[in-house]
Amino acid sequence: NAWTGMDRTMFHFSISHEKLRDALDRFSGFFTCPLFTEEFTDREMNAINSENNKNLQDDPRREFQLLRSTAKAGHPFQRFGSGNYKTLHDMTLEASVNNRDYLLRFYHENYSANIMRL
């Protein structure tokens, strides 16, 4: 599973000690050779949308978004802190952005061993 914060994404899983080496080998594949197929890109956008919908009534998240709204106009902290299908699909489609191409570019620019740690 994973979660994304203000400045990092944390990936995590539970495994028994004796299976750790094999599990790390499989887990590393997510970073060394991700699929980023059109189908799975769309499925992930739907999963993010579902999670956002689930969190709409979560008071701590609502308070945090309220705090964000007090930031200086144009500051990155003020931006929407999650995603939904409209922001991840519809708005990018309207702007003629190919989500898969964008994900691949983001991956190549940001997923590098020198800035990751285990």
CSV table of N, CA, C and O in Angstrom, one decimal, residues 44-58 61-62 65 80-88:
chain,number,residue,atom,x,y,z
A,44,GLU,N,-6.1,3.3,-11.5
A,44,GLU,CA,-5.6,4.0,-10.4
A,44,GLU,C,-6.3,5.4,-10.2
A,44,GLU,O,-6.5,5.8,-9.1
A,45,MET,N,-6.6,6.1,-11.3
A,45,MET,CA,-7.4,7.3,-11.1
A,45,MET,C,-8.7,7.1,-10.5
A,45,MET,O,-9.2,7.9,-9.7
A,46,ASN,N,-9.4,6.0,-10.8
A,46,ASN,CA,-10.6,5.6,-10.2
A,46,ASN,C,-10.4,5.3,-8.7
A,46,ASN,O,-11.3,5.7,-7.9
A,47,ALA,N,-9.4,4.6,-8.4
A,47,ALA,CA,-9.1,4.3,-7.0
A,47,ALA,C,-8.8,5.6,-6.2
A,47,ALA,O,-9.3,5.7,-5.0
A,48,ILE,N,-8.1,6.5,-6.8
A,48,ILE,CA,-7.8,7.8,-6.1
A,48,ILE,C,-9.1,8.6,-5.9
A,48,ILE,O,-9.4,9.1,-4.8
A,49,ASN,N,-10.0,8.5,-6.9
A,49,ASN,CA,-11.3,9.2,-6.8
A,49,ASN,C,-12.1,8.6,-5.7
A,49,ASN,O,-12.7,9.3,-4.9
A,50,SER,N,-12.1,7.3,-5.6
A,50,SER,CA,-12.9,6.6,-4.5
A,50,SER,C,-12.4,7.0,-3.2
A,50,SER,O,-13.1,7.2,-2.2
A,51,GLU,N,-11.0,7.0,-3.0
A,51,GLU,CA,-10.5,7.4,-1.7
A,51,GLU,C,-10.8,8.8,-1.4
A,51,GLU,O,-11.1,9.1,-0.2
A,52,ASN,N,-10.7,9.7,-2.4
A,52,ASN,CA,-11.1,11.1,-2.1
A,52,ASN,C,-12.5,11.2,-1.7
A,52,ASN,O,-12.8,11.9,-0.7
A,53,ASN,N,-13.4,10.5,-2.4
A,53,ASN,CA,-14.9,10.6,-2.0
A,53,ASN,C,-15.1,10.0,-0.6
A,53,ASN,O,-15.9,10.6,0.2
A,54,LYS,N,-14.3,9.0,-0.2
A,54,LYS,CA,-14.4,8.4,1.2
A,54,LYS,C,-14.0,9.4,2.2
A,54,LYS,O,-14.5,9.5,3.3
A,55,ASN,N,-13.0,10.3,1.9
A,55,ASN,CA,-12.4,11.2,2.8
A,55,ASN,C,-13.1,12.6,2.9
A,55,ASN,O,-12.8,13.4,3.7
A,56,LEU,N,-14.1,12.8,2.1
A,56,LEU,CA,-14.8,14.1,2.0
A,56,LEU,C,-15.4,14.5,3.4
A,56,LEU,O,-15.4,15.7,3.7
A,57,GLN,N,-15.8,13.6,4.1
A,57,GLN,CA,-16.5,13.9,5.4
A,57,GLN,C,-15.5,13.7,6.6
A,57,GLN,O,-15.9,13.8,7.8
A,58,ASP,N,-14.2,13.5,6.3
A,58,ASP,CA,-13.2,13.3,7.4
A,58,ASP,C,-12.8,14.6,8.0
A,58,ASP,O,-12.2,15.4,7.3
A,61,ARG,N,-9.1,16.0,7.7
A,61,ARG,CA,-8.8,16.4,6.3
A,61,ARG,C,-9.5,17.7,5.9
A,61,ARG,O,-8.9,18.5,5.2
A,62,ARG,N,-10.7,17.9,6.4
A,62,ARG,CA,-11.4,19.1,6.1
A,62,ARG,C,-10.7,20.3,6.7
A,62,ARG,O,-10.6,21.4,6.1
A,65,GLN,N,-7.6,21.1,4.8
A,65,GLN,CA,-7.9,21.8,3.6
A,65,GLN,C,-8.3,23.3,3.9
A,65,GLN,O,-7.9,24.2,3.1
A,80,PHE,N,-5.2,22.0,-4.1
A,80,PHE,CA,-5.9,20.8,-3.7
A,80,PHE,C,-5.0,19.7,-3.3
A,80,PHE,O,-4.1,19.4,-4.1
A,81,GLY,N,-5.1,19.1,-2.2
A,81,GLY,CA,-4.1,18.2,-1.7
A,81,GLY,C,-4.4,16.7,-2.0
A,81,GLY,O,-3.6,15.9,-1.5
A,82,SER,N,-5.4,16.4,-2.8
A,82,SER,CA,-5.7,15.1,-3.1
A,82,SER,C,-5.9,15.0,-4.6
A,82,SER,O,-5.2,15.7,-5.4
A,83,GLY,N,-6.8,14.2,-5.0
A,83,GLY,CA,-7.1,14.1,-6.4
A,83,GLY,C,-8.5,13.5,-6.6
A,83,GLY,O,-8.9,12.8,-5.7
A,84,ASN,N,-9.1,13.7,-7.6
A,84,ASN,CA,-10.4,13.1,-8.0
A,84,ASN,C,-10.4,12.9,-9.5
A,84,ASN,O,-9.5,13.3,-10.2
A,85,TYR,N,-11.4,12.2,-9.9
A,85,TYR,CA,-11.4,11.9,-11.4
A,85,TYR,C,-11.4,13.2,-12.2
A,85,TYR,O,-10.8,13.2,-13.3
A,86,LYS,N,-12.1,14.2,-11.7
A,86,LYS,CA,-12.1,15.4,-12.5
A,86,LYS,C,-10.7,16.0,-12.6
A,86,LYS,O,-10.3,16.4,-13.7
A,87,THR,N,-10.0,16.1,-11.5
A,87,THR,CA,-8.7,16.7,-11.6
A,87,THR,C,-7.6,15.8,-12.3
A,87,THR,O,-6.7,16.3,-13.0
A,88,LEU,N,-7.8,14.5,-12.2
A,88,LEU,CA,-6.8,13.6,-12.7
A,88,LEU,C,-7.1,13.2,-14.2
A,88,LEU,O,-6.2,12.9,-14.9
